XYZ file of C-alpha atoms in Angstrom:
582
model
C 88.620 159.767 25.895
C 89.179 156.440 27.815
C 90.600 156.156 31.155
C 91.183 153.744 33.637
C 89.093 153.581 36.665
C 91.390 154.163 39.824
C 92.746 151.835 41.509
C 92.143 148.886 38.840
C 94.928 147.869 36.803
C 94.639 145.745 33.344
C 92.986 142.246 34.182
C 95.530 138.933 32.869
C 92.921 137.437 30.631
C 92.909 138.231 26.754
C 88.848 139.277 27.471
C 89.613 142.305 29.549
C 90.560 145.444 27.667
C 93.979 147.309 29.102
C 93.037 150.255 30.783
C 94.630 153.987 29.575
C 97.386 154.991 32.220
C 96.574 158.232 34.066
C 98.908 160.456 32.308
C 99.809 158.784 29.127
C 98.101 159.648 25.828
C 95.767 157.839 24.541
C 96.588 154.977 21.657
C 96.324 155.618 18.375
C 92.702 154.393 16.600
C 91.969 151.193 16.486
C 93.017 149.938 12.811
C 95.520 152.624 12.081
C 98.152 150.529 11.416
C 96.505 147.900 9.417
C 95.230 151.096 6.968
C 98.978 152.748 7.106
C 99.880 148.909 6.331
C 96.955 148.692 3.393
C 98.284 152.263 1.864
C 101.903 151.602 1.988
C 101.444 148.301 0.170
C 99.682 150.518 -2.412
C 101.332 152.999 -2.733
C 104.450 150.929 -3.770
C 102.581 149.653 -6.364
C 101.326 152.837 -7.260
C 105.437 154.208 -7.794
C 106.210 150.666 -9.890
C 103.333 151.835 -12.390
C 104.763 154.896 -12.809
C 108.105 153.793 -13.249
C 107.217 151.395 -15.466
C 105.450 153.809 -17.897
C 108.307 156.248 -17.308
C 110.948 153.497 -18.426
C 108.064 152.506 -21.398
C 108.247 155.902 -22.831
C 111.696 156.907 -22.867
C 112.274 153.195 -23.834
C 110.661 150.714 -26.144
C 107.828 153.386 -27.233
C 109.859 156.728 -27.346
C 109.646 156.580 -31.117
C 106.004 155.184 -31.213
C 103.423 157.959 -32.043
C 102.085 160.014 -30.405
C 105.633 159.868 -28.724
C 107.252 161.282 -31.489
C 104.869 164.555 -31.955
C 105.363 165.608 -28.460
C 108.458 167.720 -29.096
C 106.114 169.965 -31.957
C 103.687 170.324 -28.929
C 106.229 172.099 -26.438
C 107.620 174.271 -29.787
C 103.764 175.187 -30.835
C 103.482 176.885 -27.094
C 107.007 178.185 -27.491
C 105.787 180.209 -31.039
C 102.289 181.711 -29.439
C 104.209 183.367 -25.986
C 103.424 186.983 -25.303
C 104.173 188.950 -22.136
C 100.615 188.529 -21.227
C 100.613 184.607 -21.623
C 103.463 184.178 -20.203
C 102.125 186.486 -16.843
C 99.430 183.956 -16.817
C 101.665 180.965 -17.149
C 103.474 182.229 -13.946
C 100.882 182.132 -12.033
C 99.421 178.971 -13.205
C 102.967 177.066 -12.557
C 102.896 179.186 -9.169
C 99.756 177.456 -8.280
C 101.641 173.939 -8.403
C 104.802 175.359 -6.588
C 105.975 173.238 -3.985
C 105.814 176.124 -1.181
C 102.509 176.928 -2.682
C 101.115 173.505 -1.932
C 102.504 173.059 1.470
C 101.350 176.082 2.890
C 97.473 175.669 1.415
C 98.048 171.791 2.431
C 98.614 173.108 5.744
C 96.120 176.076 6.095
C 93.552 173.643 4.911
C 93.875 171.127 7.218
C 94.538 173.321 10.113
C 90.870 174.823 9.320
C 89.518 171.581 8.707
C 90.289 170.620 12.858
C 89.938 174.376 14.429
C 87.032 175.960 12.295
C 84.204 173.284 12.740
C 82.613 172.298 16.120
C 83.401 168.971 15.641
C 87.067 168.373 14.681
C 87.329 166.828 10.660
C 90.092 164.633 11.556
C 89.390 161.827 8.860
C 89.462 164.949 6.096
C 92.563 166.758 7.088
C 94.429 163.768 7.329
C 93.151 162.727 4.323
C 94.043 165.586 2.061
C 97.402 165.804 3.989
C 98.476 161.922 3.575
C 97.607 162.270 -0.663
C 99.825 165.426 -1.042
C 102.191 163.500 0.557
C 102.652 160.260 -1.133
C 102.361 161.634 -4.018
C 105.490 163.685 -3.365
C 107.420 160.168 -2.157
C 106.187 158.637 -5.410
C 107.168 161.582 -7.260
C 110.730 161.480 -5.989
C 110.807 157.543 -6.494
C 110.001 158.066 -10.104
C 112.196 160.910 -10.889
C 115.405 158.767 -9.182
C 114.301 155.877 -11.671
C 113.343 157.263 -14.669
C 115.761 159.473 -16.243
C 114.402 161.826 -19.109
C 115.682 165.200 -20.693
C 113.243 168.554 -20.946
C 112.183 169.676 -23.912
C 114.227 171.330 -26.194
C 112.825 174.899 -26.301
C 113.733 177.758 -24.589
C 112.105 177.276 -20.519
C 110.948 180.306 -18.788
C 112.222 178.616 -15.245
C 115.616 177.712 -14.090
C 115.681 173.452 -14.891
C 115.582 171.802 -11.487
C 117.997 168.379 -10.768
C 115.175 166.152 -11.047
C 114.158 164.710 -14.654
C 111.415 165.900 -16.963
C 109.140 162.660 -15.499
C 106.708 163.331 -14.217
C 105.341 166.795 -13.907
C 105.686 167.508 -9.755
C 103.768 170.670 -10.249
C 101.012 169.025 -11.984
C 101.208 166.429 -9.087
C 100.946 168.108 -6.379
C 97.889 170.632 -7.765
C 96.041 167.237 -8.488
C 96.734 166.043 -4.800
C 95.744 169.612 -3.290
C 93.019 170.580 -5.848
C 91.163 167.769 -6.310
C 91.518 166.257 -3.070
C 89.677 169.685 -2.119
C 86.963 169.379 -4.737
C 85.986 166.079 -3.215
C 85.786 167.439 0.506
C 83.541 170.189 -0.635
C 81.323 167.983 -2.869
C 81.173 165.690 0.034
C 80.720 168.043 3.203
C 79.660 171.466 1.981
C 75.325 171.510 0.912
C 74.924 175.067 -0.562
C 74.292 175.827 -4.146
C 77.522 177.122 -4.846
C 79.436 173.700 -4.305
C 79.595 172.660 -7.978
C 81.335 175.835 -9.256
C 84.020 175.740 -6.358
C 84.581 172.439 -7.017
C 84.474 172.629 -10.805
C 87.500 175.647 -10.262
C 88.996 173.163 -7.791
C 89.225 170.442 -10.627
C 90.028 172.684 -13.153
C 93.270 174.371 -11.081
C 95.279 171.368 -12.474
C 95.398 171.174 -15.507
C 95.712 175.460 -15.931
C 99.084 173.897 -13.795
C 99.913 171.676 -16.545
C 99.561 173.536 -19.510
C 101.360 176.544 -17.751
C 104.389 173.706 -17.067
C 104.234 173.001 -21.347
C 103.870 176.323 -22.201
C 106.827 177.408 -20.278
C 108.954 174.535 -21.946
C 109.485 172.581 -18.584
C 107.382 169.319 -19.342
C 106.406 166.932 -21.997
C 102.730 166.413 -22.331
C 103.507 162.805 -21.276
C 105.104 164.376 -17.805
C 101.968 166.291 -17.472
C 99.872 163.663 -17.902
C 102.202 160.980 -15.596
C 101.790 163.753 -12.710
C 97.873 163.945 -12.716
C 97.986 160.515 -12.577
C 100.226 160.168 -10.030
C 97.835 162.984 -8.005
C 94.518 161.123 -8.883
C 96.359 157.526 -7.641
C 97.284 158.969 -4.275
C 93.954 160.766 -3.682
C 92.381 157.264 -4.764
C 94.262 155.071 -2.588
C 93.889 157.185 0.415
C 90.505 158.062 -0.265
C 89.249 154.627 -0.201
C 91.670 153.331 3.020
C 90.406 156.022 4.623
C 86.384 156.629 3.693
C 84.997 153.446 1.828
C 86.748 150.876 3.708
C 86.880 152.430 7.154
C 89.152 150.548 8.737
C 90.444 153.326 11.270
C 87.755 153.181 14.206
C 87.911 155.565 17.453
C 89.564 154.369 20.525
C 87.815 152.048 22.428
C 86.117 153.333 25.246
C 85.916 152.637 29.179
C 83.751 150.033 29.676
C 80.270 151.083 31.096
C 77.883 148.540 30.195
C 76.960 144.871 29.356
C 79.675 142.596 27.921
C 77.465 142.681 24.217
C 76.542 146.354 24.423
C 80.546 146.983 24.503
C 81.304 144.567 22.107
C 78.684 145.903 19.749
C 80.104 149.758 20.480
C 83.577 149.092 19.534
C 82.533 147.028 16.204
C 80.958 150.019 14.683
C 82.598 153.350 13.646
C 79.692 155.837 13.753
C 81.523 159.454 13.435
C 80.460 162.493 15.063
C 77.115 162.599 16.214
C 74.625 165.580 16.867
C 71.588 165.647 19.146
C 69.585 169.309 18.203
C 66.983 169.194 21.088
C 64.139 171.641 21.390
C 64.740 173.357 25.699
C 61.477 173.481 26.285
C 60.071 169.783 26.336
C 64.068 168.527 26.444
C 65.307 169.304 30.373
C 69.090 167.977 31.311
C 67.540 165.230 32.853
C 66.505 163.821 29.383
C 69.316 165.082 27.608
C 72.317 162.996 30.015
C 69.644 159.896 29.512
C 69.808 160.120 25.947
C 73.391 160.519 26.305
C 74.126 157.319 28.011
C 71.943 155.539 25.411
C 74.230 157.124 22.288
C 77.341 156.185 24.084
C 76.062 152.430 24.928
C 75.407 152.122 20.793
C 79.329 153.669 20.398
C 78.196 157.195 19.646
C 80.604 158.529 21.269
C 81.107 162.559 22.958
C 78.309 163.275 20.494
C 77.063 167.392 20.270
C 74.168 168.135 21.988
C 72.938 171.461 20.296
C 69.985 173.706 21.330
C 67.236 175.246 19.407
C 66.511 178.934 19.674
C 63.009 180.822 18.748
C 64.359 181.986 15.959
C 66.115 179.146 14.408
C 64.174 175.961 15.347
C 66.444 173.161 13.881
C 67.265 174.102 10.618
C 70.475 175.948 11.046
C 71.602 173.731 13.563
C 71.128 170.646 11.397
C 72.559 172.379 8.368
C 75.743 173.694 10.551
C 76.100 169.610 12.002
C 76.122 168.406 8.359
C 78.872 171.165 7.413
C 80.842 170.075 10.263
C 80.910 166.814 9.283
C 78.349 164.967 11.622
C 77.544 161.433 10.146
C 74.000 161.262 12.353
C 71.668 163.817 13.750
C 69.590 162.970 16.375
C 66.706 165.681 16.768
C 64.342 165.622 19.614
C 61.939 167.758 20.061
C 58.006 167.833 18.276
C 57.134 167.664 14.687
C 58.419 171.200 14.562
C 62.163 170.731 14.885
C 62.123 167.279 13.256
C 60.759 169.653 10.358
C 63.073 171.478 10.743
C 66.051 169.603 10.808
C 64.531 167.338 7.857
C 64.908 170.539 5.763
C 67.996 170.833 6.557
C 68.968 167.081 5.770
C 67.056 166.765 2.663
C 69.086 164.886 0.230
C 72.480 165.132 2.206
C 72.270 161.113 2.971
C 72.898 161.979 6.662
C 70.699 159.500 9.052
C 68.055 161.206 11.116
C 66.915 159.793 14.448
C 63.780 161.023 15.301
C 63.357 161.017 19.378
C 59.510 162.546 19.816
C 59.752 164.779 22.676
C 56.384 167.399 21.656
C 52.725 166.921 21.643
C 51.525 165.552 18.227
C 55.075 163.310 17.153
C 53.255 162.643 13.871
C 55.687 161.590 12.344
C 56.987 159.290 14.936
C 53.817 157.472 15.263
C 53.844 157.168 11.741
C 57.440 155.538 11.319
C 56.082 153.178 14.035
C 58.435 154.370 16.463
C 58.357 154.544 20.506
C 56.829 157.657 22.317
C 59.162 157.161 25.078
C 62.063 159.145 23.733
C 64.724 157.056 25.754
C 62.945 153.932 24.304
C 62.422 155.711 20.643
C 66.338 156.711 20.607
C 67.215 153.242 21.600
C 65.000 150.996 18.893
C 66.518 153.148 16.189
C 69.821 152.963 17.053
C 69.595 149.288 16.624
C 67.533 149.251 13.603
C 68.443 150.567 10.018
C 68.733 153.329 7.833
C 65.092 153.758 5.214
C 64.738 156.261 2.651
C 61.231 158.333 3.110
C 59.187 161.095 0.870
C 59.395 164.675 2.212
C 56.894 167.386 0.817
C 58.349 170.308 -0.669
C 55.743 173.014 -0.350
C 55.788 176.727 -0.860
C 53.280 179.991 -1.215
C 52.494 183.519 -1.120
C 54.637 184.373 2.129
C 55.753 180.965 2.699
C 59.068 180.533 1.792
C 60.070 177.337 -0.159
C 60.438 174.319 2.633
C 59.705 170.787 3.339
C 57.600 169.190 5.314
C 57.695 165.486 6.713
C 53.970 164.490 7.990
C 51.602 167.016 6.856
C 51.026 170.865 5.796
C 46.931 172.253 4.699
C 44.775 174.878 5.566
C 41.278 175.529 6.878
C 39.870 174.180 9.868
C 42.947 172.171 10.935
C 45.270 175.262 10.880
C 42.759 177.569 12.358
C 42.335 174.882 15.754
C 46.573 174.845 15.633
C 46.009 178.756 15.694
C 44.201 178.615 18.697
C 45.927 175.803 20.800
C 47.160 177.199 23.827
C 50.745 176.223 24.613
C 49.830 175.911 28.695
C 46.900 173.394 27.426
C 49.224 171.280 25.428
C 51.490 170.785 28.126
C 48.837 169.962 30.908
C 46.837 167.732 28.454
C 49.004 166.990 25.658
C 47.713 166.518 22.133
C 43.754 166.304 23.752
C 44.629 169.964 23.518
C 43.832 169.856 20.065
C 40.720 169.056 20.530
C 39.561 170.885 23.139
C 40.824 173.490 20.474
C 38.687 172.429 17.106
C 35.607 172.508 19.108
C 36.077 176.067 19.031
C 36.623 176.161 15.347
C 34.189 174.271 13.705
C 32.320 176.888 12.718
C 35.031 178.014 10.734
C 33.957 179.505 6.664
C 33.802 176.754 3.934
C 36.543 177.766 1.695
C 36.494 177.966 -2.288
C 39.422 176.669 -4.119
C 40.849 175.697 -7.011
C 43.175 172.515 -7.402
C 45.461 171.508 -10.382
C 46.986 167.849 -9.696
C 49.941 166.958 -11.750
C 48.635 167.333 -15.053
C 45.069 166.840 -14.475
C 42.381 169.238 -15.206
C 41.609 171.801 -12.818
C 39.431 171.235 -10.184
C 37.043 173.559 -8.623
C 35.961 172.847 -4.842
C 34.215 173.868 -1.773
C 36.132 172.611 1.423
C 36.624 173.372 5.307
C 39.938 171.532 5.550
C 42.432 170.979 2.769
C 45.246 168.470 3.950
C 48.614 167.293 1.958
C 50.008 164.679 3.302
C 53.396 162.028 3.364
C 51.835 160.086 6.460
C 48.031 158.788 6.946
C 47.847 159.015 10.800
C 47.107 161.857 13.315
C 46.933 162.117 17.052
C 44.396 159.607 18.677
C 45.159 156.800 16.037
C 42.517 158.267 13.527
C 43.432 157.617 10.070
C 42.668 161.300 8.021
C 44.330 159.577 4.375
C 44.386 155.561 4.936
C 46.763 155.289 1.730
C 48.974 157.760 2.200
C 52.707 156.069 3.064
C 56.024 158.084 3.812
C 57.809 156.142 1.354
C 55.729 155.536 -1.531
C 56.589 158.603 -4.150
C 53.360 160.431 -3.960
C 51.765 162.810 -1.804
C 48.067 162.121 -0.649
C 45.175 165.131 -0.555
C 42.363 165.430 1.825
C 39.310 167.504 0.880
C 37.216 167.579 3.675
C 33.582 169.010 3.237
C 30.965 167.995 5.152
C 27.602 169.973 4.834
C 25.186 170.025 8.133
C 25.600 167.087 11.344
C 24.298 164.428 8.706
C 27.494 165.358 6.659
C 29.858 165.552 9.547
C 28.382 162.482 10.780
C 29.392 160.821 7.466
C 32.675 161.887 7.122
C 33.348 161.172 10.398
C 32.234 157.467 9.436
C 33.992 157.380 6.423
C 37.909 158.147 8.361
C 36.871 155.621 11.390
C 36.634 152.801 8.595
C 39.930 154.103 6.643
C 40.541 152.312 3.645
C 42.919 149.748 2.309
C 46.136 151.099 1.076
C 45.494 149.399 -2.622
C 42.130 151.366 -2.842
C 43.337 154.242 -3.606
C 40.178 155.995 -4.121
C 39.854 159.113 -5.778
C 36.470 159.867 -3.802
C 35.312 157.523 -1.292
C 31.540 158.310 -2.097
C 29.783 159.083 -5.466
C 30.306 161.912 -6.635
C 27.233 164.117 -7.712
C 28.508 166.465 -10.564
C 27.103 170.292 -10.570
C 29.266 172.216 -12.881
C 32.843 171.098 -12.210
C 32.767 170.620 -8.356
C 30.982 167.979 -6.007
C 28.149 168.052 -4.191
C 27.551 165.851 -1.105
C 30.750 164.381 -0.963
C 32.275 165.455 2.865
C 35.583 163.130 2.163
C 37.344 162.905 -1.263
C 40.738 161.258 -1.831
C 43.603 162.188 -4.554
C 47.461 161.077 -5.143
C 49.018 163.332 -6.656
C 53.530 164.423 -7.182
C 52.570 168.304 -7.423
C 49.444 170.005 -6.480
C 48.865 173.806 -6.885
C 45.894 174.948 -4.674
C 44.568 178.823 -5.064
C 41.869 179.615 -2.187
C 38.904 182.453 -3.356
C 40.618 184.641 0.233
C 43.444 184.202 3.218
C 43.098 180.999 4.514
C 44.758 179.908 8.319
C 47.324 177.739 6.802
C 49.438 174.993 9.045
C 52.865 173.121 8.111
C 53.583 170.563 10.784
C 51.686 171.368 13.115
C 52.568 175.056 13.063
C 50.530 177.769 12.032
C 52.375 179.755 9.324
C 51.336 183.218 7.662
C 47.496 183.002 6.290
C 47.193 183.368 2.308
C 45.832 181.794 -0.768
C 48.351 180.014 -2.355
C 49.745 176.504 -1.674
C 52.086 174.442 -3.620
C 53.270 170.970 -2.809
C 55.369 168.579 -4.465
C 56.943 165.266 -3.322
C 60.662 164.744 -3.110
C 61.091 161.062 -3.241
C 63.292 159.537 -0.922
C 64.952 162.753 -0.143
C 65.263 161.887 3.680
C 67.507 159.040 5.540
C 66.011 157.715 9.059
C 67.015 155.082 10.776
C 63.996 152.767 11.773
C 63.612 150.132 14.557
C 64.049 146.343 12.323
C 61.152 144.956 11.807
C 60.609 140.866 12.710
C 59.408 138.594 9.866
């Protein structure tokens, strides 16, 4: 919240904001009244449609078919009624009961600003504006249009307000639907569609209760989900696709542009899930400052624990209705959160705060997190791959840079913590000179729908990104963004063969090549012989290892076994990337 700075009072030219008087409430959000302005306009147009049909059908078309069956519609539910229909018909009208809708309306939206950590103002005011004018409208068509019930016998007392439209059926539509929408849009677990599905369906079980008790004519049930679906429409777009209701403006702190450029944008609630140990409060009120100069304002900062690195905090942001995520920490908790995000369409900022920030160096982003935070803040949102991988003991996940086993997961194994942090990623290193006399592995590998392949290997890699720590390029065609994952094989036999290898990833290789081997391969049965680098693409690979094999997943050592399968989820993560210059 904005106030003023002591002292200073409102300067007289147009270019100075007004300061917030110490004790007075903040003004409403900038825009509110041109979108209260945008939905009352529509919503008056919204109550001439409906009157308009209302006077068409009990006008010029009330003996036009299908006009003139309705009346056999009302008596056919009037001949099936038994006590147990007409139970269920109770309820089903109950669900669309005025008292009914105001008290969900309200428990609804009350949860919707108390429950999360981050207050889902735009939602509850949403839902709560819908059910509303869809009531006004109601009652301005029901004053205009004057129309009898249907002439059957009707299992509730007749209320003073005409046949047209259905208010039951209304309201449910308002309520119901406008609820199905928040959880398609907010909640991420599996069970989303069939809530919603129930959500969409609790109107019309409203309707046909309101015929089958003899209160409406279809054309009154059908005029009150319309009426519903207009109000959720016109509110739904003021309010979510054109955005015209930004935050208050806030104190300014910075550079006449940086403000300007703050107070243009509308960015939602933000969430910064930083990893303790390499992320100090030092860092944390830096990056802070930074995210409020680019108008993300009071955003969350949440922490990391041992036992939930970033996914749960991510996945609890996203639930609570954060529109970025800003994760800093090492290739660990960007991992983690990315699992988390995975198709949800919320932006990631990557700040690299670890030792390896493979995927950072990838992206072409800053090491300096301050700097990284800042270049992506001003950049835009990309699409990249994510690998979707999965085992015996590893449970299904994704990963964003690289996952493989062998020689690369046994030196992560025995990377001391205390050595990364005095030396950073030379560390690793220092680590796979102890591990290069680690077993060549047998394996089997089945790419896509290839035959299988039979191998001998120290280091199996899959990989979204090319580049490791040092600049060396492991798999010079592999691209975050391309569709495909890329496989290393890496089998070098004797210091002539490491020598080799070694020569062949120092020269890389054009990202056209593509090359499924980057030496000729010697057949002997169905492996290779004297081949210590070999290149594949590949959507899903299943590797099966002869024994346990150390086995990594971004940089992390996970639980040793034999199986491995990858597959590439295209596109499946949004991160916003500095602009690049033409």
């Amino acid at each position: 919240m904005s106030t003023a700075v002591p002292g200073r009072t409102a300067g007289a030219s147009g270019d100075e904001p007004e300061a917030v008087r110490p004790g007075r409430a903040p003004v409403l959000p900038r825009g509110t009244g041109t979108t209260a302005a945008r939905i009352g306009v529509l919503t008056v147009c919204q109550a001439a449609l409906m009157v308009g049909f209302g006077l068409l059908i009990t006008g010029p078309a009330k003996n036009v078919w299908p006009l003139t069956v309705e009346d056999h519609v009302d008596e056919g539910f009037e001949r099936i009624r038994t006590s147990t229909l007409t139970t269920l018909s109770y309820v089903g009208s109950e669900a669309g009961n005025t008292l009914t809708v105001i008290a969900i309306t309200l428990l609804s939206c009350v949860a919707m600003l108390l429950l999360p950590r981050l207050p889902m103002w735009r939602q509850a005011v949403f839902l709560a504006v819908a059910v509303s004018l869809q009531a006004l409208v109601f009652l301005a068509v029901t004053l205009s249009v004057d129309r009898n019930r249907p002439q059957v016998h009707r299992l509730d007392a007749s209320p003073p307000t005409s046949s047209y439209t259905s208010g039951h059926t209304g309201a449910a539509t308002a309520l119901y639907a406008g609820l199905a929408v928040l959880v398609l849009s907010r909640v991420r677990r599996p069970w989303r569609w069939p809530l919603a599905g129930l959500l969409f369906l609790l109107p019309l079980v409203v309707g046909v209760s309101r015929l089958y008790r003899g209160m409406h004519h279809p054309t009154d049930v059908i005029g009150g989900m319309a009426n519903g679906a207009l109000s959720l429409l016109i509110v739904g777009r003021a309010l979510f696709t054109d955005a015209s209701v930004a935050a208050v403006p806030a104190q300014r702190t910075g550079p006449a542009d940086t403000t300007a450029r703050a107070e243009e944008r509308e960015p939602g609630s933000t969430a910064v899930i930083f990893n303790p140990t390499v992320t100090d409060a030092a860092a944390r009120e830096k990056l802070r400052r930074i995210l409020e100069q680019h108008g993300h304002r009071a955003p969350e900062f949440i922490e990391t624990t041992a036992d939930d690195p970033g996914t749960g905090q991510a996945s609890g942001a996203v639930r609570d209705g954060a529109e970025l995520v800003v994760v800093c920490g090492g290739d660990g908790t960007v991992r983690a959160a990315a699992d988390a995000l995975a198709g949800s369409g919320v932006p990631l900022v990557v700040v690299p705060c670890g030792t390896g920030n493979l995927l950072a160096r990838n992206l072409g982003l800053p090491l300096t997190p301050t700097t990284a935070l800042d270049t992506a803040l001003s950049g835009t949102p990309h699409r990249i791959d994510l690998g979707r991988i999965e085992g015996d003991g590893l449970a299904p996940t994704h990963f964003t840079a690289m996952s493989g086993a062998g020689l690369d997961a046994a030196m992560l194994e025995h990377t001391d913590d205390r050595a990364k942090s005095a030396v950073g990623w030379l560390a690793y290193v220092l680590a796979t000179v102890g591990t290069l006399r680690t077993p060549r592995m047998r394996l089997t590998v089945r790419l896509d729908d290839e035959p299988l392949l039979h191998r001998t290997a120290r280091m199996v890699l899959l990989a979204n990104v090319g580049t490791v720590q040092g600049g060396l390029t492991l798999l010079p065609a592999a691209r975050p963004d391309d569709g495909v994952l890329d496989l290393l094989i890496l089998d070098p036999r004797g210091p002539g063969g490491w020598l080799r290898a070694l020569g062949i990833l120092m020269r890389g290789r054009g990202r056209n090549a593509r090359p499924t081997t980057v030496e000729t391969l010697v057949p002997e049965g169905t492996g290779t012989k004297g081949v210590p680098v070999e290149f594949r693409t590949f959507r899903r690979a299943e590797l099966t290892f002869a024994v346990p094999q150390s086995r990594e997943l971004d940089g992390d050592p996970v639980s040793h076994g034999r199986r491995l399968t990858a597959e590439v989820s295209p596109g499946a993560l949004t991160v916003l990337l500095p602009t690049r210059e033409k």
